Short mmCIF file of C-alpha atoms in Angstrom, two decimals:
data_model
loop_
_atom_site.label_atom_id
_atom_site.label_comp_id
_atom_site.label_asym_id
_atom_site.label_seq_id
_atom_site.Cartn_x
_atom_site.Cartn_y
_atom_site.Cartn_z
CA MET A 100 -50.55 30.05 -16.47
CA PHE A 101 -47.20 30.67 -14.77
CA TYR A 102 -45.28 31.81 -17.79
CA LYS A 103 -47.42 34.79 -18.73
CA SER A 104 -45.14 37.93 -18.95
CA ALA A 105 -46.95 40.12 -16.38
CA ALA A 106 -46.87 37.44 -13.68
CA PHE A 107 -43.42 36.16 -14.50
CA CYS A 108 -41.75 39.67 -14.39
CA THR A 109 -42.54 39.78 -10.61
CA VAL A 110 -40.43 36.60 -10.15
CA PHE A 111 -37.27 38.52 -10.59
CA GLN A 112 -38.10 41.28 -8.11
CA GLY A 113 -37.29 40.80 -4.41
CA ILE A 114 -37.51 37.10 -4.23
CA ASP A 115 -36.40 35.88 -0.83
CA SER A 116 -36.05 32.15 -1.41
CA ALA A 117 -33.20 30.03 -0.09
CA PHE A 118 -30.75 32.75 -1.09
CA SER A 119 -29.67 35.84 0.69
CA ALA A 120 -27.26 38.70 -0.30
CA GLU A 121 -24.99 37.63 2.51
CA LYS A 122 -24.84 34.01 1.28
CA GLU A 123 -24.03 35.23 -2.26
CA GLN A 124 -21.22 37.42 -1.11
CA GLN A 125 -19.68 34.50 0.67
CA GLN A 126 -19.25 32.28 -2.32
CA GLN A 127 -15.98 31.31 -3.81
CA PRO A 128 -14.61 32.99 -6.84
CA SER A 129 -16.78 32.22 -9.95
CA PRO A 130 -15.27 29.30 -11.87
CA ARG A 131 -14.10 30.06 -15.39
CA PHE A 132 -13.65 26.58 -16.81
CA ILE A 133 -16.33 23.95 -15.89
CA ALA A 134 -16.40 20.24 -16.76
CA ASP A 135 -19.64 18.42 -16.37
CA ALA A 136 -19.59 14.64 -16.05
CA TRP A 137 -23.29 14.43 -15.22
CA TYR A 138 -25.08 14.63 -18.53
CA ALA A 139 -28.42 15.78 -17.11
CA HIS A 140 -26.74 18.49 -15.07
CA THR A 141 -25.62 20.42 -18.18
CA ALA A 142 -29.17 21.63 -18.76
CA PHE A 143 -28.86 23.24 -15.22
CA LEU A 144 -25.70 25.05 -16.11
CA VAL A 145 -27.40 26.48 -19.31
CA LEU A 146 -30.40 27.50 -17.22
CA LEU A 147 -28.07 29.37 -14.85
CA GLY A 148 -26.21 31.06 -17.78
CA ALA A 149 -22.87 29.23 -17.45
CA GLN A 150 -22.80 27.63 -20.92
CA ASP A 151 -19.92 29.81 -22.07
CA ARG A 152 -17.75 28.45 -19.12
CA LEU A 153 -18.07 24.78 -20.16
CA VAL A 154 -14.90 23.10 -21.42
CA ALA A 155 -16.15 19.49 -21.29
CA THR A 156 -19.56 17.72 -20.93
CA ALA A 157 -21.07 14.31 -20.75
CA ALA A 158 -24.07 15.55 -22.85
CA ARG A 159 -24.33 14.11 -26.33
CA PRO A 160 -26.09 15.59 -29.47
CA GLU A 161 -27.72 12.18 -30.16
CA THR A 162 -29.62 12.26 -26.83
CA THR A 163 -30.08 16.01 -26.43
CA PRO A 164 -30.22 17.33 -30.07
CA TRP A 165 -32.03 20.56 -29.03
CA MET A 166 -29.27 21.57 -26.60
CA PHE A 167 -26.76 21.24 -29.37
CA HIS A 168 -29.01 23.09 -31.78
CA PHE A 169 -29.18 26.21 -29.66
CA PHE A 170 -25.64 25.93 -28.40
CA PRO A 171 -23.70 24.63 -31.42
CA GLN A 172 -20.48 25.54 -29.65
CA PHE A 173 -21.04 22.48 -27.48
CA ARG A 174 -20.03 20.28 -30.36
CA LYS A 175 -16.41 21.54 -29.85
CA LEU A 176 -16.32 20.70 -26.08
CA ALA A 177 -14.38 17.63 -24.85
CA ARG A 178 -16.68 14.71 -24.38
CA LEU A 179 -16.68 12.99 -20.96
CA GLN A 180 -17.44 9.38 -19.97
CA PRO A 181 -18.38 9.61 -16.19
CA ARG A 182 -16.59 6.45 -15.30
CA ALA A 183 -13.48 6.96 -17.46
CA LEU A 184 -12.45 10.37 -16.40
CA ASN A 185 -8.72 11.46 -16.46
CA ALA A 186 -7.49 14.08 -14.07
CA GLU A 187 -4.62 15.08 -16.22
CA ALA A 188 -6.88 15.60 -19.15
CA LEU A 189 -9.21 17.72 -17.00
CA LEU A 190 -6.36 19.81 -15.62
CA SER A 191 -5.08 20.33 -19.20
CA LEU A 192 -8.42 21.97 -19.97
CA LYS A 193 -7.79 24.36 -16.99
CA THR A 194 -10.82 22.94 -15.26
CA ASP A 195 -11.58 24.75 -12.06
CA LEU A 196 -14.86 23.13 -11.24
CA LEU A 197 -15.92 19.53 -12.09
CA PHE A 198 -19.51 18.34 -11.59
CA LEU A 199 -20.14 14.51 -11.03
CA PRO A 200 -23.30 12.61 -10.40
CA GLU A 201 -23.74 11.66 -6.77
CA THR A 202 -23.12 8.01 -7.57
CA GLU A 203 -19.39 8.95 -8.25
CA ILE A 204 -18.62 10.33 -4.71
CA GLY A 205 -15.65 8.05 -4.43
CA GLN A 206 -14.34 9.29 -7.60
CA SER A 207 -14.74 12.97 -6.54
CA ASN A 208 -12.51 12.34 -3.45
CA VAL A 209 -9.77 11.01 -5.78
CA PHE A 210 -9.94 14.03 -8.08
CA ARG A 211 -9.82 16.43 -5.13
CA GLN A 212 -6.54 14.79 -3.90
CA GLN A 213 -5.25 15.44 -7.50
CA GLY A 214 -5.94 19.14 -7.24
CA LEU A 215 -9.44 19.33 -8.85
CA ARG A 216 -12.30 21.07 -7.29
CA ALA A 217 -14.96 18.34 -7.75
CA VAL A 218 -18.61 18.40 -6.63
CA THR A 219 -21.15 15.68 -6.61
CA LEU A 220 -24.82 16.45 -7.10
CA GLY A 221 -28.06 14.52 -7.59
CA PHE A 222 -31.75 14.46 -6.69
CA SER A 223 -34.67 12.08 -6.67
CA ASP A 224 -37.74 14.40 -6.07
CA MET A 225 -38.81 17.95 -6.77
CA GLU A 226 -37.33 19.43 -3.59
CA GLY A 227 -34.15 17.85 -4.72
CA VAL A 228 -34.33 19.66 -8.09
CA LEU A 229 -34.54 23.02 -6.21
CA HIS A 230 -31.71 22.02 -4.15
CA CYS A 231 -29.61 21.16 -7.17
CA VAL A 232 -30.45 24.54 -8.71
CA ARG A 233 -29.50 26.41 -5.59
CA GLU A 234 -26.32 24.55 -5.06
CA THR A 235 -25.27 24.90 -8.67
CA ALA A 236 -26.03 28.72 -8.54
CA SER A 237 -23.90 29.00 -5.44
CA LEU A 238 -21.07 27.23 -7.13
CA ILE A 239 -21.22 29.37 -10.32
CA SER A 240 -21.59 32.35 -8.17
CA THR A 241 -22.66 35.03 -10.67
CA PRO A 242 -25.56 37.48 -10.36
CA LEU A 243 -27.29 35.88 -13.39
CA ALA A 244 -27.08 32.45 -11.82
CA PHE A 245 -28.62 33.58 -8.56
CA ARG A 246 -31.31 35.59 -10.29
CA ARG A 247 -32.43 32.76 -12.46
CA ALA A 248 -32.23 30.17 -9.63
CA ARG A 249 -34.54 32.43 -7.56
CA ALA A 250 -36.87 32.77 -10.52
CA TYR A 251 -37.04 29.04 -11.19
CA GLU A 252 -37.68 28.19 -7.53
CA ARG A 253 -40.50 30.58 -7.37
CA ALA A 254 -42.04 29.43 -10.67
CA LEU A 255 -41.85 25.67 -9.70
CA ARG A 256 -43.44 26.25 -6.27
CA HIS A 257 -46.18 28.35 -7.87
CA ALA A 258 -46.82 25.70 -10.48
CA LEU A 259 -47.18 23.08 -7.80
CA THR A 260 -49.77 25.22 -5.97
CA GLN A 261 -51.85 25.10 -9.26
CA CYS A 262 -51.86 21.27 -9.26
CA VAL A 263 -54.69 19.41 -7.72
CA PRO A 264 -53.87 15.73 -7.03
CA SER A 265 -56.76 13.25 -7.29
CA PRO A 266 -56.93 9.90 -5.50
CA HIS A 267 -59.39 8.83 -8.17
CA GLY A 268 -57.59 10.20 -11.16
CA PRO A 269 -56.77 8.03 -14.29
CA ARG A 270 -54.01 5.47 -13.98
CA LEU A 271 -51.07 6.45 -15.94
CA LEU A 272 -48.12 4.21 -16.95
CA HIS A 273 -44.86 5.94 -17.79
CA MET A 274 -42.62 3.94 -20.00
CA ALA A 275 -38.86 4.47 -19.66
CA SER A 276 -38.15 2.17 -22.56
CA LEU A 277 -40.04 0.04 -25.06
CA LYS A 278 -37.27 -2.35 -25.90
CA PRO A 279 -36.77 -3.74 -23.35
CA LEU A 280 -40.01 -2.89 -21.51
CA LYS A 281 -39.10 -0.56 -18.70
CA VAL A 282 -41.37 1.50 -16.55
CA ASP A 283 -41.01 4.25 -13.87
CA GLY A 284 -42.64 3.41 -10.56
CA ARG A 285 -43.32 5.01 -7.21
CA GLN A 286 -40.79 7.02 -5.12
CA THR A 287 -39.53 8.84 -8.25
CA ILE A 288 -39.93 12.33 -9.72
CA ILE A 289 -42.00 10.74 -12.43
CA ASP A 290 -44.48 9.51 -9.83
CA GLN A 291 -44.62 13.03 -8.32
CA TRP A 292 -45.52 14.78 -11.55
CA ILE A 293 -48.09 12.04 -12.43
CA ARG A 294 -49.84 12.74 -9.09
CA ALA A 295 -49.44 16.51 -9.35
CA ALA A 296 -51.11 16.31 -12.83
CA GLY A 297 -54.16 14.57 -11.25
CA GLY A 298 -53.27 10.98 -12.15
CA GLN A 299 -52.29 7.78 -10.45
CA ASN A 300 -49.13 5.80 -11.17
CA ALA A 301 -50.31 2.55 -12.74
CA ALA A 302 -47.06 0.88 -11.87
CA SER A 303 -47.20 -0.84 -8.47
CA LEU A 304 -43.44 -1.13 -7.99
CA SER A 305 -40.85 1.51 -6.99
CA GLY A 306 -37.89 3.09 -8.70
CA ASN A 307 -36.79 4.22 -12.24
CA HIS A 308 -36.24 2.10 -15.24
CA ARG A 309 -37.76 -1.08 -13.82
CA GLU A 310 -37.80 -3.90 -16.31
CA VAL A 311 -41.17 -5.56 -16.53
CA THR A 312 -43.08 -8.06 -18.76
CA ALA A 313 -45.92 -7.52 -21.03
CA GLU A 314 -48.10 -9.63 -18.86
CA GLN A 315 -47.36 -7.36 -15.94
CA ILE A 316 -48.43 -4.29 -17.87
CA VAL A 317 -51.65 -6.09 -18.92
CA MET A 318 -52.30 -6.80 -15.24
CA TRP A 319 -52.06 -2.98 -14.51
CA ASN A 320 -54.07 -2.17 -17.63
CA PRO A 321 -53.40 1.63 -17.49
CA ASP A 322 -55.88 4.25 -18.64
CA LEU A 323 -53.09 6.28 -20.23
CA ILE A 324 -49.50 5.48 -21.37
CA ILE A 325 -46.67 7.91 -21.96
CA ILE A 326 -43.78 6.71 -24.11
CA PRO A 327 -40.27 8.32 -24.28
CA ALA A 328 -39.63 11.19 -26.71
CA SER A 329 -36.80 8.97 -28.24
CA ALA A 330 -39.00 5.97 -28.79
CA PRO A 331 -38.77 5.15 -32.51
CA GLU A 332 -41.86 2.85 -32.74
CA HIS A 333 -44.98 4.76 -33.70
CA ASP A 334 -47.25 1.71 -33.58
CA PHE A 335 -45.50 -0.38 -30.98
CA PHE A 336 -48.57 -1.01 -28.83
CA GLN A 337 -51.05 -1.36 -31.59
CA SER A 338 -48.92 -4.02 -33.35
CA HIS A 339 -47.97 -5.86 -30.09
CA PRO A 340 -49.77 -9.26 -29.67
CA ILE A 341 -50.29 -8.77 -26.00
CA LEU A 342 -50.10 -5.07 -25.23
CA SER A 343 -52.56 -4.10 -28.06
CA ARG A 344 -55.33 -5.25 -25.73
CA LEU A 345 -54.68 -2.55 -23.21
CA ARG A 346 -57.34 -0.09 -22.29
CA ALA A 347 -55.12 2.92 -23.09
CA VAL A 348 -54.25 1.44 -26.54
CA GLN A 349 -57.87 0.62 -27.30
CA ASN A 350 -58.93 4.12 -26.34
CA HIS A 351 -56.03 5.73 -28.28
CA ARG A 352 -54.60 7.20 -25.19
CA VAL A 353 -50.94 6.52 -25.82
CA TYR A 354 -48.84 9.73 -25.86
CA ARG A 355 -45.22 10.52 -26.82
CA ASN A 356 -43.53 12.81 -24.28
CA PRO A 357 -42.29 16.14 -25.56
CA ALA A 358 -38.53 17.00 -25.22
CA GLY A 359 -36.49 20.18 -25.33
CA LEU A 360 -33.00 21.04 -24.30
CA PHE A 361 -33.39 18.06 -22.03
CA LEU A 362 -36.09 15.43 -21.51
CA TRP A 363 -39.19 17.17 -19.96
CA ASP A 364 -40.33 13.93 -18.11
CA ARG A 365 -37.14 13.03 -16.32
CA TYR A 366 -34.62 14.80 -14.17
CA GLY A 367 -34.10 18.31 -15.68
CA PRO A 368 -35.29 21.95 -15.46
CA GLU A 369 -38.04 21.36 -18.04
CA LEU A 370 -40.02 19.74 -15.24
CA LEU A 371 -41.97 23.07 -15.32
CA LEU A 372 -43.28 22.35 -18.78
CA GLN A 373 -43.85 18.71 -18.01
CA LEU A 374 -46.16 19.65 -15.22
CA ASP A 375 -48.31 21.81 -17.50
CA TRP A 376 -48.31 19.30 -20.38
CA ALA A 377 -49.06 16.29 -18.16
CA LYS A 378 -51.98 18.01 -16.45
CA GLN A 379 -53.64 18.61 -19.84
CA ILE A 380 -53.02 15.04 -20.98
CA VAL A 381 -54.42 13.54 -17.62
CA THR A 382 -57.55 16.00 -17.49
CA ALA A 383 -58.42 16.53 -21.08
CA GLY A 384 -56.82 13.67 -23.05
CA HIS A 385 -54.83 16.08 -25.14
CA SER A 386 -52.74 19.20 -24.88
CA ASP A 387 -53.78 22.70 -26.10
CA GLU A 388 -51.15 22.93 -28.82
CA GLY A 389 -51.38 26.67 -29.23
CA ALA A 390 -51.17 27.44 -25.58
CA MET A 391 -48.41 24.98 -24.99
CA MET A 392 -46.35 26.44 -27.81
CA ASP A 393 -46.74 30.01 -26.20
CA ARG A 394 -45.57 28.56 -22.92
CA ILE A 395 -42.60 26.82 -24.59
CA VAL A 396 -41.56 30.01 -26.20
CA ALA A 397 -41.95 31.98 -22.92
CA PHE A 398 -40.22 29.38 -20.79
CA TYR A 399 -37.07 29.29 -22.89
CA ARG A 400 -36.98 33.04 -23.26
CA ASP A 401 -37.51 33.80 -19.57
CA PHE A 402 -35.36 31.00 -18.10
CA TYR A 403 -32.66 30.56 -20.73
CA GLY A 404 -32.56 33.75 -22.70
CA LEU A 405 -33.27 31.91 -25.86
CA HIS A 406 -35.45 32.90 -28.88
CA VAL A 407 -37.52 29.73 -29.74
CA SER A 408 -39.65 30.07 -32.89
CA ASN A 409 -43.16 28.71 -33.03
CA TRP A 410 -41.85 26.18 -35.53
CA GLU A 411 -39.31 25.03 -33.08
CA ALA A 412 -41.72 24.94 -30.22
CA GLY A 413 -44.04 22.74 -32.24
CA ARG A 414 -41.32 20.23 -33.00
CA MET A 415 -40.39 20.04 -29.32
CA LEU A 416 -44.06 19.54 -28.42
CA ALA A 417 -44.26 16.70 -30.97
CA ALA A 418 -41.05 15.18 -29.58
CA LEU A 419 -39.18 15.79 -32.87
CA PRO A 420 -35.60 16.85 -33.13
CA PRO A 421 -34.32 19.96 -34.92
CA SER A 422 -34.43 19.64 -38.67
CA PRO A 423 -31.99 18.90 -40.24
CA PHE A 424 -30.62 16.78 -37.42
#
């Protein structure tokens, strides 16, 4: 599909997206020491080739083991707690650019007053993903960052042109958590990729991580269910006294979402892989394992400069961590 080498090579040539040579030349000097207090955003920094500039991150090996597998130097970085940041500690790391989630805009103003260059970013839809990539590339301000940002934007837009939403597609419930029961509803990026894959969101509410009851899920009675990559329970639905009656459970259509450097299904760059995988799950009821492994290998090679083995790609597809963990 959109990761095949011949098609992908053209992505890097003459792309005229939201960037221009004039805009690139107007950027501030490229930061040398970056602190990232938005854990999801660290995956974007890696995408744009800025991993060697990180001095601190909110990312954790427990939640993103593949990131720390491919970039073991991250284990030596200072660990950030977004709501317990210390300006003196950040300045002692020579931080010349601090990323914060958009919910911390008040904190960013305080840090600016203390001499830190602080930027807040966030998004809630696919256009927001592209905006985040563009803004981050502008702040990193390196030729590689701009080149990869252009490539990513072109690839995502192309992928969306290959999607055919269906108003009569199967009803899919995306679980954000099993204990407690939480789902992802409308007006979310999860809802966008469900619809792009040809499905309908079974959840009738709006927002992310919405706590619900088993009885509510029974009322929705989805055709498919996707559970988080981190969910430890392999037979949660089958052994549940209420949820075991669901159509998706009875028809063996409960799927564990793959995960890579970041979670494919949530708010990260691997949205490209998620679109491809979800479309197969919705339309065919399973993924083409061989084809998906090829796409995983190509995706991380072309966008991250990583060599991912078939064995590693298979574990990502199966939502398994690197071994040994």
